[in-house]
Coordinates of C-alpha atoms in Angstrom, one line a residue:
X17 CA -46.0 85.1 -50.3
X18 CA -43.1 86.4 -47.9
X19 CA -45.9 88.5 -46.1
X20 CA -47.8 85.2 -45.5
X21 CA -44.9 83.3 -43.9
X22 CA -43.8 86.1 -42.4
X23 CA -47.1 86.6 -40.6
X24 CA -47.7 82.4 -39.9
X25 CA -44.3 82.3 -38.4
X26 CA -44.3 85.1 -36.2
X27 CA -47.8 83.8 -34.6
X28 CA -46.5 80.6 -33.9
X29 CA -43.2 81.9 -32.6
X30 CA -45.2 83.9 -30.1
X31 CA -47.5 80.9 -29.6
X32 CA -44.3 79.0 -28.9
X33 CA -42.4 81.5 -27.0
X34 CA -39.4 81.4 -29.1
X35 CA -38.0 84.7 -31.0
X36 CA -37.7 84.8 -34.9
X37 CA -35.5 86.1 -37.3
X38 CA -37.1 86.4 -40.6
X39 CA -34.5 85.5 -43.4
X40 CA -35.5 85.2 -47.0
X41 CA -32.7 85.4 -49.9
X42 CA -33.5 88.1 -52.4
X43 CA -31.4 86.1 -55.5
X44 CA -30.3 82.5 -55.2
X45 CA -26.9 83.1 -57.1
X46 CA -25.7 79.6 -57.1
X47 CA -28.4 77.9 -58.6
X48 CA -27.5 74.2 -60.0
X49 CA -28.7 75.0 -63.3
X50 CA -29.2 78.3 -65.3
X51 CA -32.9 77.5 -66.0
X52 CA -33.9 77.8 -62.6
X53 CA -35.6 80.7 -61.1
X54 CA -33.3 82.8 -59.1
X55 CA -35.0 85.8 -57.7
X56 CA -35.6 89.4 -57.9
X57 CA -34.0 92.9 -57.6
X58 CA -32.1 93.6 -54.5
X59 CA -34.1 97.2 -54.6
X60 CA -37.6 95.5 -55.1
X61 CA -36.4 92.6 -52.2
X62 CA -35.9 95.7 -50.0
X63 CA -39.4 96.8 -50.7
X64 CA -40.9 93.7 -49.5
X65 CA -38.3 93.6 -45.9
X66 CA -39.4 96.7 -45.1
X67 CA -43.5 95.9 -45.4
X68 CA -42.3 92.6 -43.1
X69 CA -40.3 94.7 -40.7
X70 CA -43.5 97.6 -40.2
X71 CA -46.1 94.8 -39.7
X72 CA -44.4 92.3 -37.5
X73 CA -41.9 94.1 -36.1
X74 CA -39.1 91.3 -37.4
X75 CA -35.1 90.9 -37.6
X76 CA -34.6 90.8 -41.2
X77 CA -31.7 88.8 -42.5
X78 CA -30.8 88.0 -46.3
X79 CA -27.6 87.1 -48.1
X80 CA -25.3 88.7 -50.2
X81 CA -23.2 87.7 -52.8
X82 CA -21.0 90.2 -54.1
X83 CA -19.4 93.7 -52.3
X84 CA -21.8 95.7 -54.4
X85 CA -24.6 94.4 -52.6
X86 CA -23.0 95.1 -49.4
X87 CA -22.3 98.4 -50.0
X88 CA -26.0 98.9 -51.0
X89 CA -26.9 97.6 -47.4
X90 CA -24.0 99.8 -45.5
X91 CA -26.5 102.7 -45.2
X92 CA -30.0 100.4 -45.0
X93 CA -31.7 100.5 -41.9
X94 CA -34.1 97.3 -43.0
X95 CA -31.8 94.9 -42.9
X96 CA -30.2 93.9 -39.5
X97 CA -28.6 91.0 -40.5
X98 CA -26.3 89.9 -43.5
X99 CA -25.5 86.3 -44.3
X100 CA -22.7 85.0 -46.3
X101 CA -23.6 81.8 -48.3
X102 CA -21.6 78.8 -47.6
X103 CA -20.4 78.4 -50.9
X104 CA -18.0 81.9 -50.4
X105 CA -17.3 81.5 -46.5
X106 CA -13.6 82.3 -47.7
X107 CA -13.9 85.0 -50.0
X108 CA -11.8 87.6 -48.5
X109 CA -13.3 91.0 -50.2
X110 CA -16.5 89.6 -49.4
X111 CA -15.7 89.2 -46.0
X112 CA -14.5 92.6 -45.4
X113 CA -16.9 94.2 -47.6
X114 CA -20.0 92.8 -45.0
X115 CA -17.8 93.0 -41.7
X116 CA -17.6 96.9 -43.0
X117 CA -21.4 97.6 -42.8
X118 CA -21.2 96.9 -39.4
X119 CA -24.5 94.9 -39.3
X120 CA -24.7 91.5 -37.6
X121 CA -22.7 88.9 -40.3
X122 CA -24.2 85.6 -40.4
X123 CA -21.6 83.1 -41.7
X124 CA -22.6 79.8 -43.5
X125 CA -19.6 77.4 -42.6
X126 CA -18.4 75.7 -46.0
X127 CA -19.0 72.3 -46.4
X128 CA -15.6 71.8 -47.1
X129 CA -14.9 73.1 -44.3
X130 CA -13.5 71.8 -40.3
X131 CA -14.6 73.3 -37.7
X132 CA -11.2 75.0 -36.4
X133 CA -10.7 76.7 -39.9
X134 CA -13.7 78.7 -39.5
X135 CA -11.2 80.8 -37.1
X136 CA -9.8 82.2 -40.5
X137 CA -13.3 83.5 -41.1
X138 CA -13.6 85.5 -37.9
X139 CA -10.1 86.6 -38.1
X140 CA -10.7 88.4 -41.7
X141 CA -14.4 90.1 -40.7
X142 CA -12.5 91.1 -37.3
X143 CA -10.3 93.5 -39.3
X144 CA -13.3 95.4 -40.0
X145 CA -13.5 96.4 -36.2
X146 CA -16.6 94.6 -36.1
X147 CA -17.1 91.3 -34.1
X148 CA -20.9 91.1 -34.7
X149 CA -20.4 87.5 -36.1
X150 CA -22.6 84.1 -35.9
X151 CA -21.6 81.5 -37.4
X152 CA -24.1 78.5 -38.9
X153 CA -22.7 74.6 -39.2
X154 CA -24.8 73.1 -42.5
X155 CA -23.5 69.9 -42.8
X156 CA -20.1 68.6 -44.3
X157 CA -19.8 67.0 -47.8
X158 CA -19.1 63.1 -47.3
X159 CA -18.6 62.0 -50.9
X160 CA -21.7 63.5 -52.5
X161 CA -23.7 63.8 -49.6
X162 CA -23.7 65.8 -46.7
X163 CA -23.4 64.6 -42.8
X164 CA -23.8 66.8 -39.6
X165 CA -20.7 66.0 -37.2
X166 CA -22.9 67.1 -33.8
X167 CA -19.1 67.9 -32.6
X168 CA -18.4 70.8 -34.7
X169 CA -21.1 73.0 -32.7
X170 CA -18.6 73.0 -29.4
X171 CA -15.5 73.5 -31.5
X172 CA -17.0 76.5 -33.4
X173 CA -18.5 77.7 -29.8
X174 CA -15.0 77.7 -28.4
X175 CA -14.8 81.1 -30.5
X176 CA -17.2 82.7 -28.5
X177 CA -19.4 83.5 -31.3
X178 CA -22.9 82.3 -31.4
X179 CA -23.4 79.0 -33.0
X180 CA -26.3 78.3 -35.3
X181 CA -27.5 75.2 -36.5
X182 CA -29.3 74.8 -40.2
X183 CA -30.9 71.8 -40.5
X184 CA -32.8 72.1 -43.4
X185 CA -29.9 72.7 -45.4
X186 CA -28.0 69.6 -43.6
X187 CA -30.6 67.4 -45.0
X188 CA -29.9 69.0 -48.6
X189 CA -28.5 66.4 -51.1
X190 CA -26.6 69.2 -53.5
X191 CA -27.4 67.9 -57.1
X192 CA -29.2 65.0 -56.1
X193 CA -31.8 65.8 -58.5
X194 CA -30.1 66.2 -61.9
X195 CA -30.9 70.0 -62.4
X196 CA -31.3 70.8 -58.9
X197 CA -30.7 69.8 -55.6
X198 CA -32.4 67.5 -54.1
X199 CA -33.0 66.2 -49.8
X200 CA -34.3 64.6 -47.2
X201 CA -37.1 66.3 -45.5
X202 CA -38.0 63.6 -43.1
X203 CA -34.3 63.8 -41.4
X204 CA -34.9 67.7 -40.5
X205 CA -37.0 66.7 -36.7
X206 CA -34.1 64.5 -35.8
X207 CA -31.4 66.7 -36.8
X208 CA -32.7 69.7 -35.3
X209 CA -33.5 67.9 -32.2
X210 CA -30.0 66.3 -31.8
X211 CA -28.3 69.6 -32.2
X212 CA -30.9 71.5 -29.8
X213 CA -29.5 68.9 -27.1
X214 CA -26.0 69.6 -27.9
X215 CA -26.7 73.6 -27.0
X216 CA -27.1 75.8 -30.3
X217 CA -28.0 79.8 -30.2
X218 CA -30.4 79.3 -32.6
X219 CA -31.7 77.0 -35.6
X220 CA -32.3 78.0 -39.0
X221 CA -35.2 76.0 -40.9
X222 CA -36.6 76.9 -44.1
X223 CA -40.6 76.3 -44.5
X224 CA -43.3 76.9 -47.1
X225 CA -46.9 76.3 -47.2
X226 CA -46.3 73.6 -50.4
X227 CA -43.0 72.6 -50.5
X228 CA -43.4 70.0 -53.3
X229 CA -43.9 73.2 -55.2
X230 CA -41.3 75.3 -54.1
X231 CA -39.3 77.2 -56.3
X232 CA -35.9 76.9 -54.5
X233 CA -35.0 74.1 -51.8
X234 CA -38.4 72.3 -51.6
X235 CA -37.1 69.1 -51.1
X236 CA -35.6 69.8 -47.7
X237 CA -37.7 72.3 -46.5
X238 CA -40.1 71.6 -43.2
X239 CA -43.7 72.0 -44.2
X240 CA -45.6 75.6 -43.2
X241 CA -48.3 73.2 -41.3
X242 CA -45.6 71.2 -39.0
X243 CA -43.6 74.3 -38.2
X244 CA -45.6 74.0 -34.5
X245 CA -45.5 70.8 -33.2
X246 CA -41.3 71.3 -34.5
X247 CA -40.8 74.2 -32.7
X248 CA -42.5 73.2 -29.8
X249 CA -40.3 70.0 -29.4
X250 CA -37.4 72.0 -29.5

């Protein structure tokens, strides 16, 4: 399945004329409930990156959760990118522990978050001596939803770190669903346009072929067939 998206994505990025990074999370560790599905092996993941990296010739980025996992990646050449989930944005070893493999760290900004704390963030993986950091606004809890505030991406830019945008995960209603989270697909095109107007460095969408049928965040994810006409708007 990751082979198929893989290879659908990177011929409509070339069709487009945009570059891809191809993420995919090996374990989704915060699952709302513990009957859900959360993955495989970080070892048999690894497998899988590397058949995506020597066909298409793709970035690979996947989270961690844990330093063990990080220090599994400190000597992997597969993986070029490593994402923190929102959820542990402020988890000092964490932190350190990626910032120390001196790959690219991809930091999802809490939703709990402002925009001027994320500072904080870049102050602890700086002590690593490495300042290969992005950072990637998902929304901000409002109650029990989440809102985008289109003025955090210059605030976190005044860093001087690339700013992402995720708008599948800013459409996300965390929950909403009883046993799992639930979202608003059909807010994704807006979202994604509005912060492509405001000036991003890049925008993080989730897609699959059926999303209905998803395993993990199928509610908010853009369809595999509308990826095009998206990404040519933007």
């Amino acid at each position: 399945h990751s082979l198929m998206i893989a290879e659908q994505l990177h011929k409509i990025c070339d069709d487009v004329g945009i570059n891809l990074i191809f993420k995919s999370s090996f374990d989704k560790a915060n699952r709302s409930s513990i009957n859900s599905d959360r993955g495989i092996k970080l070892e048999d993941a690894l497998k899988i990156f590397e058949k995506i990296k020597t066909n298409f010739n793709l970035p690979i980025l996947t989270d961690v959760h844990n330093e063990d996992q990080c220090n599994q990646l400190k000597q992997d050449s597969i993986i070029d990118i490593i994402q923190i989930p929102a959820f542990l944005c402020r988890q000092t070893d964490l932190l350190l522990a990626a910032g120390s493999t001196n790959k690219i760290i991809n930091v999802k900004k809490g939703q709990f978050l402002s925009p001027t704390d994320v500072k904080n963030i870049f102050t602890k993986i700086e002590t690593t001596n490495n300042k290969n950091i992005m950072i990637t606004e998902r929304g901000t809890s409002f109650g029990y939803d989440l809102v985008s505030d289109m003025t955090a991406i210059p605030t976190m830019q005044t860093s001087g770190y690339p700013v992402i945008f995720d708008a599948t995960h800013s459409v996300q209603q965390p929950g909403g669903l009883g046993e799992k989270s639930g979202g608003q697909r059909e807010f994704v095109e807006y979202l994604s346009r509005a912060a492509t107007a405001v000036g991003i460095s890049a925008i993080f969408l989730e897609t699959h072929q059926d999303p209905d049928n998803a395993p993990s965040d199928g509610p908010n994810m853009v369809p595999l067939s509308k990826m095009p006409s998206l990404l040519e708007q933007l």
